[in-house]
PDB file of C-alpha atoms in Angstrom:
ATOM      1  CA  MET A 105     100.349 126.426 104.921  1.00 38.00           C
ATOM      2  CA  VAL A 106     100.847 125.880 101.172  1.00 37.00           C
ATOM      3  CA  ASP A 107      98.599 123.785  98.939  1.00 39.00           C
ATOM      4  CA  ALA A 108     101.119 121.411  97.382  1.00 36.00           C
ATOM      5  CA  ALA A 109      98.921 120.890  94.252  1.00 36.00           C
ATOM      6  CA  TYR A 110      98.865 124.532  93.223  1.00 31.00           C
ATOM      7  CA  GLY A 111     101.472 126.324  95.364  1.00 36.00           C
ATOM      8  CA  GLU A 112      98.778 128.552  96.804  1.00 35.00           C
ATOM      9  CA  ALA A 113      98.490 129.679 100.314  1.00 35.00           C
ATOM     10  CA  VAL A 114      96.035 127.817 102.447  1.00 42.00           C
ATOM     11  CA  PRO A 115      94.759 129.132 105.784  1.00 39.00           C
ATOM     12  CA  GLU A 116      95.649 126.995 108.857  1.00 46.00           C
ATOM     13  CA  SER A 117      91.941 126.584 109.450  1.00 47.00           C
ATOM     14  CA  ALA A 118      91.470 124.839 106.158  1.00 46.00           C
ATOM     15  CA  ALA A 119      90.940 121.459 107.855  1.00 43.00           C
ATOM     16  CA  GLU A 120      87.796 122.919 109.403  1.00 56.00           C
ATOM     17  CA  ARG A 121      86.364 123.736 106.016  1.00 74.00           C
ATOM     18  CA  LEU A 122      87.085 120.478 104.246  1.00 93.00           C
ATOM     19  CA  ARG A 123      84.064 118.319 103.491  1.00 95.00           C
ATOM     20  CA  PRO A 124      83.757 114.850 102.133  1.00 97.00           C
ATOM     21  CA  PRO A 125      82.881 114.405  98.432  1.00 98.00           C
ATOM     22  CA  SER A 126      79.275 115.123  97.535  1.00 97.00           C
ATOM     23  CA  LEU A 127      76.811 112.253  97.423  1.00 96.00           C
ATOM     24  CA  LEU A 128      76.399 112.822  93.633  1.00 97.00           C
ATOM     25  CA  LEU A 129      80.186 112.228  93.147  1.00 97.00           C
ATOM     26  CA  ALA A 130      80.126 109.187  95.454  1.00 97.00           C
ATOM     27  CA  LEU A 131      77.426 107.684  93.425  1.00 97.00           C
ATOM     28  CA  THR A 132      79.686 107.831  90.370  1.00 97.00           C
ATOM     29  CA  GLU A 133      82.154 105.448  91.931  1.00 98.00           C
ATOM     30  CA  GLY A 134      80.733 102.589  89.773  1.00 97.00           C
ATOM     31  CA  ARG A 135      82.894 103.889  86.910  1.00 97.00           C
ATOM     32  CA  ALA A 136      85.649 101.798  88.532  1.00 98.00           C
ATOM     33  CA  LEU A 137      84.345  98.850  86.389  1.00 97.00           C
ATOM     34  CA  ALA A 138      85.131 100.850  83.255  1.00 98.00           C
ATOM     35  CA  GLU A 139      88.605 101.554  84.577  1.00 98.00           C
ATOM     36  CA  LEU A 140      89.216  97.895  85.054  1.00 98.00           C
ATOM     37  CA  ALA A 141      87.933  97.051  81.598  1.00 98.00           C
ATOM     38  CA  ALA A 142      90.189  99.817  80.195  1.00 98.00           C
ATOM     39  CA  SER A 143      93.180  98.275  81.940  1.00 98.00           C
ATOM     40  CA  LEU A 144      92.444  94.796  80.487  1.00 97.00           C
ATOM     41  CA  ALA A 145      92.232  96.311  77.152  1.00 98.00           C
ATOM     42  CA  ALA A 146      95.399  98.265  77.515  1.00 98.00           C
ATOM     43  CA  LEU A 147      97.442  95.475  78.977  1.00 97.00           C
ATOM     44  CA  PRO A 148      99.812  95.093  76.023  1.00 97.00           C
ATOM     45  CA  CYS A 149     100.646  98.763  76.371  1.00 98.00           C
ATOM     46  CA  LEU A 150     100.856  98.593  80.152  1.00 98.00           C
ATOM     47  CA  MET A 151     103.461  95.922  79.759  1.00 98.00           C
ATOM     48  CA  SER A 152     105.852  98.367  78.013  1.00 98.00           C
ATOM     49  CA  ALA A 153     105.988 100.469  81.163  1.00 98.00           C
ATOM     50  CA  PRO A 154     109.435 101.081  82.645  1.00 97.00           C
ATOM     51  CA  ARG A 155     110.766  98.046  84.559  1.00 96.00           C
ATOM     52  CA  GLY A 156     112.786  98.185  87.759  1.00 96.00           C
ATOM     53  CA  ASP A 157     115.163  95.766  89.399  1.00 97.00           C
ATOM     54  CA  GLY A 158     112.506  93.311  90.719  1.00 98.00           C
ATOM     55  CA  HIS A 159     112.692  94.272  94.267  1.00 98.00           C
ATOM     56  CA  PRO A 160     109.948  93.360  96.827  1.00 98.00           C
ATOM     57  CA  VAL A 161     106.826  95.442  96.959  1.00 98.00           C
ATOM     58  CA  LEU A 162     104.286  95.220  99.810  1.00 98.00           C
ATOM     59  CA  VAL A 163     100.714  96.170  98.602  1.00 98.00           C
ATOM     60  CA  LEU A 164      98.183  97.260 101.303  1.00 98.00           C
ATOM     61  CA  PRO A 165      94.465  97.365 100.531  1.00 98.00           C
ATOM     62  CA  GLY A 166      91.944 100.119 101.531  1.00 97.00           C
ATOM     63  CA  PHE A 167      89.395 100.251 104.208  1.00 96.00           C
ATOM     64  CA  LEU A 168      86.921  97.290 104.120  1.00 96.00           C
ATOM     65  CA  ALA A 169      88.994  95.745 101.299  1.00 97.00           C
ATOM     66  CA  SER A 170      91.280  92.767 101.331  1.00 98.00           C
ATOM     67  CA  ASP A 171      94.179  91.312  99.246  1.00 98.00           C
ATOM     68  CA  ARG A 172      91.534  90.265  96.653  1.00 98.00           C
ATOM     69  CA  SER A 173      91.102  93.891  95.701  1.00 98.00           C
ATOM     70  CA  THR A 174      94.837  94.345  95.103  1.00 98.00           C
ATOM     71  CA  ALA A 175      95.154  91.139  93.085  1.00 98.00           C
ATOM     72  CA  PRO A 176      95.113  92.795  89.693  1.00 98.00           C
ATOM     73  CA  MET A 177      97.723  95.226  90.784  1.00 98.00           C
ATOM     74  CA  ARG A 178      99.928  92.652  92.285  1.00 98.00           C
ATOM     75  CA  ARG A 179      99.499  90.414  89.217  1.00 98.00           C
ATOM     76  CA  TYR A 180     100.610  93.371  86.996  1.00 98.00           C
ATOM     77  CA  LEU A 181     103.681  94.062  89.231  1.00 98.00           C
ATOM     78  CA  LYS A 182     104.592  90.423  89.210  1.00 98.00           C
ATOM     79  CA  ASP A 183     104.340  90.406  85.384  1.00 98.00           C
ATOM     80  CA  LEU A 184     106.851  93.337  85.426  1.00 98.00           C
ATOM     81  CA  GLY A 185     109.306  91.250  87.456  1.00 98.00           C
ATOM     82  CA  TYR A 186     108.610  92.451  91.025  1.00 98.00           C
ATOM     83  CA  GLN A 187     108.124  90.366  94.101  1.00 98.00           C
ATOM     84  CA  ALA A 188     104.649  91.606  94.874  1.00 98.00           C
ATOM     85  CA  HIS A 189     103.170  90.631  98.278  1.00 98.00           C
ATOM     86  CA  GLY A 190      99.743  91.148  99.850  1.00 98.00           C
ATOM     87  CA  TRP A 191      99.317  92.075 103.428  1.00 97.00           C
ATOM     88  CA  GLY A 192      97.717  88.720 104.456  1.00 97.00           C
ATOM     89  CA  GLN A 193      95.486  90.182 107.117  1.00 96.00           C
ATOM     90  CA  GLY A 194      92.038  89.536 105.534  1.00 97.00           C
ATOM     91  CA  GLN A 195      89.618  92.577 105.451  1.00 96.00           C
ATOM     92  CA  ASN A 196      91.090  95.922 106.305  1.00 96.00           C
ATOM     93  CA  LEU A 197      88.904  97.117 109.252  1.00 94.00           C
ATOM     94  CA  GLY A 198      91.033 100.112 109.995  1.00 91.00           C
ATOM     95  CA  ARG A 199      92.301  99.691 113.625  1.00 92.00           C
ATOM     96  CA  PHE A 200      95.402 101.796 112.924  1.00 93.00           C
ATOM     97  CA  TYR A 201      96.909 101.326 116.391  1.00 93.00           C
ATOM     98  CA  LYS A 202      96.615  97.578 116.372  1.00 92.00           C
ATOM     99  CA  MET A 203      97.377  96.868 112.790  1.00 95.00           C
ATOM    100  CA  ARG A 204     100.521  99.050 112.387  1.00 94.00           C
ATOM    101  CA  GLU A 205     102.491  96.815 114.667  1.00 94.00           C
ATOM    102  CA  ILE A 206     101.394  93.708 112.779  1.00 97.00           C
ATOM    103  CA  LEU A 207     102.311  95.315 109.453  1.00 98.00           C
ATOM    104  CA  ALA A 208     105.670  96.485 110.902  1.00 97.00           C
ATOM    105  CA  ARG A 209     106.567  92.756 111.678  1.00 97.00           C
ATOM    106  CA  HIS A 210     105.368  91.676 108.205  1.00 98.00           C
ATOM    107  CA  LEU A 211     107.562  94.377 106.625  1.00 98.00           C
ATOM    108  CA  ARG A 212     110.560  93.356 108.723  1.00 98.00           C
ATOM    109  CA  ASP A 213     110.073  89.706 107.660  1.00 98.00           C
ATOM    110  CA  LEU A 214     110.013  90.651 103.925  1.00 98.00           C
ATOM    111  CA  HIS A 215     113.060  92.785 104.323  1.00 98.00           C
ATOM    112  CA  GLN A 216     115.008  90.121 106.102  1.00 98.00           C
ATOM    113  CA  GLN A 217     113.954  87.310 103.815  1.00 97.00           C
ATOM    114  CA  SER A 218     114.827  89.257 100.681  1.00 97.00           C
ATOM    115  CA  GLY A 219     117.843  91.112 101.987  1.00 98.00           C
ATOM    116  CA  ARG A 220     116.457  94.131 100.156  1.00 98.00           C
ATOM    117  CA  LYS A 221     114.503  97.235 100.970  1.00 98.00           C
ATOM    118  CA  VAL A 222     110.786  96.970 100.290  1.00 98.00           C
ATOM    119  CA  SER A 223     108.618  99.467  98.304  1.00 98.00           C
ATOM    120  CA  VAL A 224     105.206  99.921 100.026  1.00 98.00           C
ATOM    121  CA  VAL A 225     102.175 100.685  97.894  1.00 98.00           C
ATOM    122  CA  GLY A 226      99.060 101.563  99.826  1.00 98.00           C
ATOM    123  CA  TRP A 227      95.485 102.119  98.392  1.00 98.00           C
ATOM    124  CA  SER A 228      93.324 104.485 100.426  1.00 97.00           C
ATOM    125  CA  MET A 229      93.647 103.499 104.117  1.00 96.00           C
ATOM    126  CA  GLY A 230      96.445 101.197 103.088  1.00 98.00           C
ATOM    127  CA  GLY A 231      98.419 104.346 102.196  1.00 98.00           C
ATOM    128  CA  VAL A 232      98.165 105.602 105.678  1.00 97.00           C
ATOM    129  CA  PHE A 233      99.809 102.474 106.924  1.00 98.00           C
ATOM    130  CA  ALA A 234     102.486 102.715 104.154  1.00 98.00           C
ATOM    131  CA  ARG A 235     103.432 106.187 105.394  1.00 98.00           C
ATOM    132  CA  TYR A 236     103.635 104.943 108.982  1.00 98.00           C
ATOM    133  CA  LEU A 237     105.996 102.087 107.923  1.00 98.00           C
ATOM    134  CA  ALA A 238     108.190 104.691 106.049  1.00 98.00           C
ATOM    135  CA  LEU A 239     108.368 106.789 109.075  1.00 98.00           C
ATOM    136  CA  THR A 240     109.230 104.159 111.594  1.00 97.00           C
ATOM    137  CA  GLN A 241     111.326 101.722 109.555  1.00 97.00           C
ATOM    138  CA  PRO A 242     113.147 103.843 106.876  1.00 97.00           C
ATOM    139  CA  ASP A 243     115.916 101.199 106.865  1.00 98.00           C
ATOM    140  CA  ALA A 244     113.516  98.599 105.486  1.00 98.00           C
ATOM    141  CA  VAL A 245     111.406 100.867 103.169  1.00 98.00           C
ATOM    142  CA  ARG A 246     112.708 101.912  99.727  1.00 98.00           C
ATOM    143  CA  GLY A 247     109.838 104.221  98.827  1.00 98.00           C
ATOM    144  CA  VAL A 248     106.121 104.715  99.225  1.00 98.00           C
ATOM    145  CA  VAL A 249     103.280 105.064  96.689  1.00 98.00           C
ATOM    146  CA  THR A 250      99.798 105.895  97.895  1.00 98.00           C
ATOM    147  CA  LEU A 251      96.574 105.871  95.860  1.00 98.00           C
ATOM    148  CA  GLY A 252      93.800 107.999  97.094  1.00 98.00           C
ATOM    149  CA  SER A 253      95.090 107.872 100.556  1.00 98.00           C
ATOM    150  CA  PRO A 254      93.776 110.537 103.080  1.00 97.00           C
ATOM    151  CA  PHE A 255      96.743 111.573 105.257  1.00 97.00           C
ATOM    152  CA  ALA A 256      96.982 115.255 105.037  1.00 95.00           C
ATOM    153  CA  VAL A 257      95.046 118.392 106.114  1.00 88.00           C
ATOM    154  CA  ASP A 258      91.924 116.597 107.599  1.00 89.00           C
ATOM    155  CA  ILE A 259      91.722 112.787 107.147  1.00 87.00           C
ATOM    156  CA  HIS A 260      88.152 112.876 108.327  1.00 87.00           C
ATOM    157  CA  ALA A 261      87.002 114.582 105.112  1.00 95.00           C
ATOM    158  CA  SER A 262      85.875 111.278 103.775  1.00 96.00           C
ATOM    159  CA  ASN A 263      82.532 109.461 103.204  1.00 96.00           C
ATOM    160  CA  ALA A 264      83.943 106.487 105.030  1.00 94.00           C
ATOM    161  CA  SER A 265      84.957 108.290 108.313  1.00 91.00           C
ATOM    162  CA  LYS A 266      81.924 107.453 110.280  1.00 90.00           C
ATOM    163  CA  LEU A 267      81.956 103.823 109.337  1.00 92.00           C
ATOM    164  CA  TYR A 268      85.755 103.727 110.126  1.00 90.00           C
ATOM    165  CA  ASN A 269      85.203 105.103 113.592  1.00 87.00           C
ATOM    166  CA  ALA A 270      82.353 102.762 114.305  1.00 88.00           C
ATOM    167  CA  LEU A 271      84.426  99.613 113.197  1.00 89.00           C
ATOM    168  CA  SER A 272      87.864 100.496 114.409  1.00 83.00           C
ATOM    169  CA  ASN A 273      86.762 100.972 118.017  1.00 81.00           C
ATOM    170  CA  GLU A 274      90.071 102.751 118.794  1.00 83.00           C
ATOM    171  CA  GLY A 275      88.720 106.277 119.420  1.00 77.00           C
ATOM    172  CA  PRO A 276      90.159 109.424 117.673  1.00 80.00           C
ATOM    173  CA  ALA A 277      93.653 109.260 116.301  1.00 85.00           C
ATOM    174  CA  ARG A 278      96.258 111.168 118.440  1.00 91.00           C
ATOM    175  CA  PRO A 279      97.048 114.600 116.963  1.00 92.00           C
ATOM    176  CA  GLU A 280     100.892 113.817 117.065  1.00 95.00           C
ATOM    177  CA  ASP A 281     100.327 110.727 114.848  1.00 94.00           C
ATOM    178  CA  LEU A 282      98.241 112.687 112.429  1.00 94.00           C
ATOM    179  CA  SER A 283     100.852 115.404 112.266  1.00 95.00           C
ATOM    180  CA  ALA A 284     103.567 112.882 111.598  1.00 96.00           C
ATOM    181  CA  LEU A 285     101.689 111.156 108.885  1.00 96.00           C
ATOM    182  CA  ALA A 286     101.095 114.353 107.117  1.00 97.00           C
ATOM    183  CA  GLY A 287     104.672 115.398 107.488  1.00 97.00           C
ATOM    184  CA  ASP A 288     107.820 114.725 105.501  1.00 98.00           C
ATOM    185  CA  LEU A 289     108.953 111.090 104.861  1.00 98.00           C
ATOM    186  CA  PRO A 290     112.581 109.892 104.967  1.00 98.00           C
ATOM    187  CA  VAL A 291     112.075 108.073 101.606  1.00 98.00           C
ATOM    188  CA  PRO A 292     110.892 108.945  98.216  1.00 98.00           C
ATOM    189  CA  ASN A 293     107.024 109.145  98.232  1.00 98.00           C
ATOM    190  CA  THR A 294     104.340 109.679  95.500  1.00 98.00           C
ATOM    191  CA  SER A 295     100.646 110.254  95.953  1.00 98.00           C
ATOM    192  CA  ILE A 296      98.456 109.266  93.035  1.00 98.00           C
ATOM    193  CA  TYR A 297      95.031 110.828  93.311  1.00 98.00           C
ATOM    194  CA  SER A 298      91.950 112.002  91.542  1.00 98.00           C
ATOM    195  CA  LYS A 299      90.003 115.173  91.897  1.00 98.00           C
ATOM    196  CA  LEU A 300      86.919 113.210  91.117  1.00 98.00           C
ATOM    197  CA  ASP A 301      87.455 110.896  94.075  1.00 98.00           C
ATOM    198  CA  GLY A 302      84.021 110.129  95.440  1.00 98.00           C
ATOM    199  CA  ILE A 303      85.244 108.775  98.829  1.00 98.00           C
ATOM    200  CA  VAL A 304      87.823 111.095 100.187  1.00 97.00           C
ATOM    201  CA  ASN A 305      88.462 114.806  99.582  1.00 98.00           C
ATOM    202  CA  TRP A 306      91.353 114.900  97.226  1.00 98.00           C
ATOM    203  CA  ARG A 307      92.990 117.560  99.095  1.00 97.00           C
ATOM    204  CA  THR A 308      93.701 115.199 101.953  1.00 97.00           C
ATOM    205  CA  THR A 309      95.847 113.225  99.625  1.00 98.00           C
ATOM    206  CA  ILE A 310      98.441 115.849  98.776  1.00 98.00           C
ATOM    207  CA  PRO A 311     101.825 115.724 100.430  1.00 97.00           C
ATOM    208  CA  ARG A 312     103.459 119.005 101.390  1.00 96.00           C
ATOM    209  CA  PRO A 313     106.384 120.126  99.213  1.00 97.00           C
ATOM    210  CA  ALA A 314     109.585 118.176  99.700  1.00 97.00           C
ATOM    211  CA  PRO A 315     112.481 117.271  97.523  1.00 97.00           C
ATOM    212  CA  ASN A 316     111.447 113.570  97.682  1.00 98.00           C
ATOM    213  CA  ALA A 317     107.673 114.006  97.415  1.00 98.00           C
ATOM    214  CA  GLU A 318     105.182 114.442  94.635  1.00 98.00           C
ATOM    215  CA  ALA A 319     101.507 114.183  93.744  1.00 98.00           C
ATOM    216  CA  ILE A 320     100.290 112.842  90.399  1.00 98.00           C
ATOM    217  CA  GLU A 321      96.623 113.560  89.365  1.00 98.00           C
ATOM    218  CA  VAL A 322      94.765 110.895  87.350  1.00 98.00           C
ATOM    219  CA  ARG A 323      91.970 112.694  85.598  1.00 98.00           C
ATOM    220  CA  LEU A 324      88.572 111.169  85.778  1.00 97.00           C
ATOM    221  CA  ALA A 325      89.637 108.282  88.019  1.00 98.00           C
ATOM    222  CA  SER A 326      87.473 107.079  90.779  1.00 98.00           C
ATOM    223  CA  HIS A 327      88.531 106.205  94.353  1.00 98.00           C
ATOM    224  CA  VAL A 328      87.563 102.501  93.968  1.00 97.00           C
ATOM    225  CA  GLY A 329      89.162 102.411  90.509  1.00 98.00           C
ATOM    226  CA  LEU A 330      92.527 103.924  91.245  1.00 98.00           C
ATOM    227  CA  GLY A 331      94.122 100.621  91.874  1.00 98.00           C
ATOM    228  CA  VAL A 332      93.100  99.234  88.491  1.00 98.00           C
ATOM    229  CA  ASN A 333      93.139 102.460  86.490  1.00 98.00           C
ATOM    230  CA  PRO A 334      95.585 102.139  83.461  1.00 98.00           C
ATOM    231  CA  ALA A 335      97.128 105.602  83.826  1.00 98.00           C
ATOM    232  CA  ALA A 336      97.468 104.930  87.628  1.00 98.00           C
ATOM    233  CA  LEU A 337      99.099 101.535  86.997  1.00 98.00           C
ATOM    234  CA  TRP A 338     101.602 103.107  84.502  1.00 98.00           C
ATOM    235  CA  ALA A 339     102.537 105.845  87.002  1.00 98.00           C
ATOM    236  CA  LEU A 340     102.960 103.211  89.733  1.00 98.00           C
ATOM    237  CA  ALA A 341     105.353 101.100  87.528  1.00 98.00           C
ATOM    238  CA  ASP A 342     107.292 104.255  86.593  1.00 98.00           C
ATOM    239  CA  ARG A 343     107.786 105.189  90.217  1.00 98.00           C
ATOM    240  CA  LEU A 344     108.778 101.690  91.203  1.00 98.00           C
ATOM    241  CA  ALA A 345     111.348 101.536  88.410  1.00 98.00           C
ATOM    242  CA  GLN A 346     113.510 104.266  89.903  1.00 98.00           C
ATOM    243  CA  PRO A 347     116.958 103.178  91.164  1.00 97.00           C
ATOM    244  CA  GLU A 348     117.094 102.731  94.971  1.00 97.00           C
ATOM    245  CA  GLY A 349     117.894 105.909  96.677  1.00 94.00           C
ATOM    246  CA  ALA A 350     117.027 108.097  93.713  1.00 95.00           C
ATOM    247  CA  PHE A 351     114.117 110.273  93.061  1.00 97.00           C
ATOM    248  CA  LYS A 352     113.086 112.160  89.911  1.00 97.00           C
ATOM    249  CA  PRO A 353     109.706 113.668  89.563  1.00 97.00           C
ATOM    250  CA  PHE A 354     107.249 111.818  87.365  1.00 98.00           C
ATOM    251  CA  ALA A 355     107.341 112.842  83.716  1.00 97.00           C
ATOM    252  CA  ARG A 356     103.726 113.252  82.391  1.00 95.00           C
ATOM    253  CA  LYS A 357     104.448 111.531  79.020  1.00 93.00           C
ATOM    254  CA  GLY A 358     103.899 108.195  77.429  1.00 93.00           C
ATOM    255  CA  PRO A 359     100.744 106.456  76.320  1.00 97.00           C
ATOM    256  CA  PHE A 360      98.620 107.789  79.055  1.00 98.00           C
ATOM    257  CA  ALA A 361     100.039 111.421  79.090  1.00 97.00           C
ATOM    258  CA  LEU A 362      96.631 113.008  78.568  1.00 97.00           C
ATOM    259  CA  ALA A 363      95.185 111.324  81.657  1.00 98.00           C
ATOM    260  CA  TYR A 364      97.499 113.231  84.040  1.00 98.00           C
ATOM    261  CA  GLY A 365      96.771 116.607  85.518  1.00 97.00           C
ATOM    262  CA  ARG A 366      99.412 119.349  85.861  1.00 84.00           C
TER     263      ARG A 366
END
């Protein structure tokens, strides 16, 4: 196995060694409020981000969150000209095997109503659903952007895994499903992550190397704040602005260049 973030070899048993972020790091997640404030202050700058063709975008919230959590992100995307949609399912309580079919129908409806492929943006657990939709409905999905989403190596290396298992009431995920989610996607896909994520181990957010896959590190970002972090929003806008069917790696430049890792 190869660590996509560094190109270094990682033993196949790496999943057994992964641990959730430390309690100390988890306690720093309150910095998300500062990230939101920074985005509000940087809004004029954020509005100069690359603009795309106004295609539909489906935004999926993280575990225990709802469309309310993604409202700032969707507002930003609408201001950039996109048709940004929430998931419309209330609070995300996990339940992968139940919700994936509901979301598949929602995606098909958006695709048919607009007559265009849909970009799917998923925050945390929402990104796991986003990758599933891309795998199963590539004709309806234009591309995928995940933010702090645990889909690789060991998805249980999270401080939310025990609560997820208790609330989802679905039992452990099937190994073949985990393997598929961690594998290659048929559409362009970007993972935006932070090494200071206090909820999920950042190594679980890195896609394996592929011509249409990439990972963008946002330095100092929190897990809870990734969806409102100004550097993450700029990167998201840049990725959505790519022409349909095209993929070019993210260029770490612009007003937030210093916020991106290598």
